[in-house]
Short mmCIF file of C-alpha atoms and ligand atoms in Angstrom, two decimals:
data_model
loop_
_atom_site.label_atom_id
_atom_site.label_comp_id
_atom_site.label_asym_id
_atom_site.label_seq_id
_atom_site.Cartn_x
_atom_site.Cartn_y
_atom_site.Cartn_z
CA UNK N 25 -40.48 -0.90 -6.62
CA UNK N 26 -43.21 -1.30 -4.07
CA UNK N 27 -43.37 2.21 -2.36
CA UNK N 28 -44.81 5.20 -4.17
CA UNK N 29 -42.68 7.56 -2.20
CA UNK N 30 -39.01 7.57 -3.09
CA UNK N 31 -36.45 7.09 -0.32
CA UNK N 32 -33.06 8.61 -0.01
CA UNK N 33 -30.28 7.37 2.28
CA UNK N 34 -28.24 10.15 3.79
CA UNK N 35 -24.68 9.20 4.75
CA UNK N 36 -22.65 11.73 6.71
CA UNK N 37 -19.00 10.93 6.77
CA UNK N 38 -18.46 12.09 10.38
CA UNK N 39 -19.90 10.88 13.74
CA UNK N 40 -18.61 13.75 15.85
CA UNK N 41 -21.28 14.96 18.27
CA UNK N 42 -21.01 18.45 16.87
CA UNK N 43 -20.20 17.40 13.33
CA UNK N 44 -20.99 19.97 10.70
CA UNK N 45 -21.82 17.19 8.30
CA UNK N 46 -24.43 15.76 10.62
CA UNK N 47 -25.91 19.27 10.78
CA UNK N 48 -25.85 19.56 6.96
CA UNK N 49 -27.32 16.18 6.69
CA UNK N 50 -30.14 17.30 8.98
CA UNK N 51 -30.76 20.25 6.66
CA UNK N 52 -30.84 17.92 3.63
CA UNK N 53 -33.28 15.66 5.45
CA UNK N 54 -35.64 18.53 6.19
CA UNK N 55 -35.34 19.87 2.58
CA UNK N 56 -36.11 16.33 1.16
CA UNK N 57 -39.04 15.84 3.44
CA UNK N 58 -40.42 19.14 2.42
CA UNK N 59 -40.26 17.83 -1.13
CA UNK N 60 -42.14 14.55 -0.14
CA UNK N 61 -39.09 12.31 -0.16
CA UNK N 62 -38.60 9.70 2.54
CA UNK N 63 -35.23 9.72 4.23
CA UNK N 64 -33.09 7.07 5.95
CA UNK N 65 -30.47 9.14 7.86
CA UNK N 66 -27.55 6.82 8.47
CA UNK N 67 -25.27 7.29 11.45
CA UNK N 68 -22.05 5.44 10.80
CA UNK N 69 -21.75 5.21 14.55
CA UNK N 70 -24.46 2.57 14.37
CA UNK N 71 -22.32 0.63 11.84
CA UNK N 72 -18.84 0.38 13.43
CA UNK N 73 -16.52 -1.42 11.03
CA UNK N 74 -12.86 -2.17 11.17
CA UNK N 75 -10.62 -0.59 8.56
CA UNK N 76 -10.80 -2.94 5.56
CA UNK N 77 -8.26 -5.72 5.75
CA UNK N 78 -8.18 -8.44 3.06
CA UNK N 79 -6.98 -11.14 5.37
CA UNK N 80 -9.76 -10.46 7.88
CA UNK N 81 -12.30 -10.49 4.97
CA UNK N 82 -10.84 -13.78 3.63
CA UNK N 83 -11.29 -15.36 7.07
CA UNK N 84 -14.48 -13.79 8.32
CA UNK N 85 -16.16 -12.24 5.27
CA UNK N 86 -17.68 -8.63 5.56
CA UNK N 87 -18.67 -7.69 9.05
CA UNK N 88 -22.36 -7.75 9.83
CA UNK N 89 -22.39 -4.03 10.28
CA UNK N 90 -21.26 -3.70 6.63
CA UNK N 91 -24.01 -6.04 5.40
CA UNK N 92 -26.63 -4.08 7.50
CA UNK N 93 -25.31 -0.78 5.85
CA UNK N 94 -25.40 -2.38 2.52
CA UNK N 95 -29.06 -3.50 3.04
CA UNK N 96 -30.11 0.04 4.19
CA UNK N 97 -28.60 1.58 1.09
CA UNK N 98 -29.93 -1.10 -1.24
CA UNK N 99 -33.50 -0.31 0.04
CA UNK N 100 -33.30 3.29 -1.21
CA UNK N 101 -33.69 5.03 -4.53
CA UNK N 102 -31.09 7.71 -3.76
CA UNK N 103 -27.85 8.10 -1.79
CA UNK N 104 -26.49 11.40 -0.65
CA UNK N 105 -22.94 11.42 0.57
CA UNK N 106 -22.36 14.30 3.03
CA UNK N 107 -18.62 14.31 2.97
CA UNK N 108 -16.03 16.02 5.13
CA UNK N 109 -12.80 17.07 3.46
CA UNK N 110 -9.73 15.61 5.07
CA UNK N 111 -6.58 16.73 3.42
CA UNK N 112 -8.40 17.26 0.20
CA UNK N 113 -10.30 13.97 0.08
CA UNK N 114 -13.14 12.24 1.71
CA UNK N 115 -12.95 11.16 5.40
CA UNK N 116 -11.53 7.73 6.00
CA UNK N 117 -14.73 6.87 7.92
CA UNK N 118 -16.87 7.45 4.68
CA UNK N 119 -14.39 5.83 2.34
CA UNK N 120 -13.96 2.64 4.49
CA UNK N 121 -17.81 2.37 4.67
CA UNK N 122 -18.01 2.71 0.92
CA UNK N 123 -15.24 0.13 0.43
CA UNK N 124 -16.94 -2.44 2.80
CA UNK N 125 -20.32 -1.99 1.07
CA UNK N 126 -18.67 -2.80 -2.29
CA UNK N 127 -17.24 -5.98 -0.70
CA UNK N 128 -20.79 -7.07 0.28
CA UNK N 129 -21.97 -6.43 -3.26
CA UNK N 130 -20.05 -4.26 -5.75
CA UNK N 131 -23.06 -3.47 -7.83
CA UNK N 132 -25.41 -2.15 -5.12
CA UNK N 133 -24.03 1.44 -5.16
CA UNK N 134 -24.64 1.73 -8.80
CA UNK N 135 -28.36 1.63 -8.39
CA UNK N 136 -29.26 4.73 -6.34
CA UNK N 137 -29.02 8.22 -7.67
CA UNK N 138 -25.97 9.67 -5.84
CA UNK N 139 -25.69 13.30 -4.70
CA UNK N 140 -22.62 14.79 -3.17
CA UNK N 141 -22.67 17.58 -0.58
CA UNK N 142 -20.02 19.02 1.82
CA UNK N 143 -19.27 21.81 4.13
CA UNK N 144 -16.14 23.00 5.91
CA UNK N 145 -15.19 25.71 8.34
CA UNK N 146 -13.01 27.03 5.58
CA UNK N 147 -13.87 29.33 2.72
CA UNK N 148 -13.83 26.55 0.03
CA UNK N 149 -16.59 24.50 1.77
CA UNK N 150 -14.81 21.20 1.14
CA UNK N 151 -15.10 21.62 -2.59
CA UNK N 152 -11.83 19.96 -3.30
CA UNK N 153 -12.76 16.84 -1.30
CA UNK N 154 -16.02 16.70 -3.27
CA UNK N 155 -14.03 16.74 -6.53
CA UNK N 156 -11.96 13.73 -5.21
CA UNK N 157 -15.05 11.91 -4.13
CA UNK N 158 -16.67 12.56 -7.49
CA UNK N 159 -13.63 11.15 -9.20
CA UNK N 160 -13.96 7.95 -7.07
CA UNK N 161 -17.75 7.79 -7.81
CA UNK N 162 -17.07 8.05 -11.54
CA UNK N 163 -14.41 5.33 -11.32
CA UNK N 164 -17.06 3.16 -9.63
CA UNK N 165 -19.61 3.97 -12.38
CA UNK N 166 -22.18 5.29 -9.95
CA UNK N 167 -25.12 7.32 -11.16
CA UNK N 168 -24.27 10.87 -9.96
CA UNK N 169 -26.14 14.10 -10.23
CA UNK N 170 -24.16 16.69 -12.28
CA UNK N 171 -23.71 19.45 -9.72
CA UNK N 172 -22.52 19.12 -6.09
CA UNK N 173 -23.37 21.40 -3.19
CA UNK N 174 -20.80 22.91 -0.95
CA UNK N 175 -21.19 25.25 1.95
CA UNK N 176 -18.25 27.39 3.07
CA UNK N 177 -17.85 28.40 6.66
CA UNK N 178 -20.36 25.74 7.77
CA UNK N 179 -19.70 26.54 11.51
CA UNK N 180 -21.26 29.92 10.91
CA UNK N 181 -23.67 29.28 7.98
CA UNK N 182 -25.55 26.43 9.51
CA UNK N 183 -28.00 27.41 12.34
CA UNK N 184 -30.30 25.35 14.68
CA UNK N 185 -34.06 25.41 14.06
CA UNK N 186 -36.67 23.49 15.92
CA UNK N 187 -34.33 20.51 16.86
CA UNK N 188 -32.76 20.42 13.36
CA UNK N 189 -30.48 22.71 11.31
CA UNK N 190 -30.85 24.95 8.37
CA UNK N 191 -28.66 26.85 5.91
CA UNK N 192 -28.69 30.41 7.35
CA UNK N 193 -27.86 32.92 4.76
CA UNK N 194 -30.31 33.71 1.97
CA UNK N 195 -27.95 33.34 -0.79
CA UNK N 196 -26.72 29.91 0.42
CA UNK N 197 -30.23 28.80 1.27
CA UNK N 198 -31.27 29.58 -2.31
CA UNK N 199 -28.40 27.70 -3.75
CA UNK N 200 -29.24 24.81 -1.36
CA UNK N 201 -32.83 24.80 -2.37
CA UNK N 202 -31.97 24.76 -6.11
CA UNK N 203 -29.62 21.81 -5.63
CA UNK N 204 -32.32 19.93 -3.76
CA UNK N 205 -34.87 20.77 -6.51
CA UNK N 206 -32.43 19.33 -9.11
CA UNK N 207 -31.68 16.36 -7.10
CA UNK N 208 -35.34 15.48 -6.53
CA UNK N 209 -36.25 16.09 -10.19
CA UNK N 210 -33.41 13.77 -11.23
CA UNK N 211 -34.39 11.22 -8.67
CA UNK N 212 -37.93 11.04 -10.14
CA UNK N 213 -36.40 10.36 -13.60
CA UNK N 214 -33.83 7.87 -12.31
CA UNK N 215 -36.44 5.92 -10.30
CA UNK N 216 -38.77 5.79 -13.38
CA UNK N 217 -35.98 4.51 -15.52
CA UNK N 218 -35.10 1.80 -12.85
CA UNK N 219 -38.74 0.75 -12.56
CA UNK N 220 -38.81 0.32 -16.35
CA UNK N 221 -35.66 -1.78 -16.32
CA UNK N 222 -36.80 -3.82 -13.30
CA UNK N 223 -40.06 -4.56 -15.08
CA UNK N 224 -38.27 -5.74 -18.17
CA UNK N 225 -38.69 -2.57 -20.28
CA UNK N 226 -35.94 -0.58 -21.92
CA UNK N 227 -35.60 2.01 -19.22
CA UNK N 228 -36.25 4.81 -21.70
C1 LIG V 325 -7.31 15.18 9.33
C2 LIG V 325 -8.04 16.43 8.90
C3 LIG V 325 -7.83 17.01 7.72
C4 LIG V 325 -8.55 18.08 7.33
N1 LIG V 325 -8.36 18.60 6.08
C5 LIG V 325 -9.18 19.63 5.68
C6 LIG V 325 -9.04 20.07 4.34
O1 LIG V 325 -8.25 19.68 3.50
N2 LIG V 325 -9.85 21.02 3.87
C7 LIG V 325 -10.82 21.61 4.73
O2 LIG V 325 -11.52 22.51 4.35
N3 LIG V 325 -10.96 21.27 6.05
C8 LIG V 325 -10.14 20.19 6.52
N4 LIG V 325 -10.34 19.74 7.82
C9 LIG V 325 -11.20 20.42 8.69
C10 LIG V 325 -12.65 19.72 8.48
O3 LIG V 325 -13.16 20.40 7.39
C11 LIG V 325 -13.38 20.03 9.71
O4 LIG V 325 -12.78 19.42 10.85
C12 LIG V 325 -14.81 19.70 9.65
O5 LIG V 325 -15.60 20.19 10.64
C13 LIG V 325 -14.92 18.15 9.65
O6 LIG V 325 -16.31 17.68 9.48
P1 LIG V 325 -17.26 17.42 10.79
O7 LIG V 325 -17.51 18.71 11.40
O8 LIG V 325 -18.48 16.89 10.12
O9 LIG V 325 -16.66 16.31 11.66
C14 LIG V 325 -9.53 18.65 8.19
C15 LIG V 325 -9.78 18.08 9.45
C16 LIG V 325 -9.03 16.98 9.83
C17 LIG V 325 -9.37 16.36 11.17
#
């Protein structure tokens, strides 16, 4: 680990121009930077990939965009998935990206500390989709922070500020700040354990 400042990849699962998850990712980015964490905000529009198809993979291997996405994530200490809820699960854009990254190297996603956040225009804030995504992440044996963050009525509770976005209501902003605090604390522990393992120690 060369850098002294941890880096977190943010991966919104929507590329709509007015995506609520791009807005939430912007709020997460600001919150992390305020906590002295570097951020790589990934726009999946920069990594256009076909839907996974085993025959194409057998013939061509993973697309270069998948390898580039893999390499960006591999360079980070943390990974926060900012996940829309589509019919109770993560967006196909996000799931397809995850699937392709695992076809580049199935172990890479097990290294960063994973956080899960979501919003929705609805009153549940995408919480069901987060549960499904967590189940997938557990199946993949990822390192995940214990609690997720979800923001109901994101179309009303995210507001623009100075070219970015923030969580508007005091109660939500407090929950959001607490989630970020826990994530950053766990990130420090996770990174220290990884350094110990990488340097040949026990990681404890
Ligand atoms: C196919 C589809 C399924 C959806 N299913 C759900 C759902 O199960 N629960 C929910 O709260 N919102 C659902 N929504 C609404 C999304 O939460 C909403 O469109 C959200 O703004 C998408 O994220 P984005 O703004 O970042 O693109 C669905 C939207 C689409 C297009």
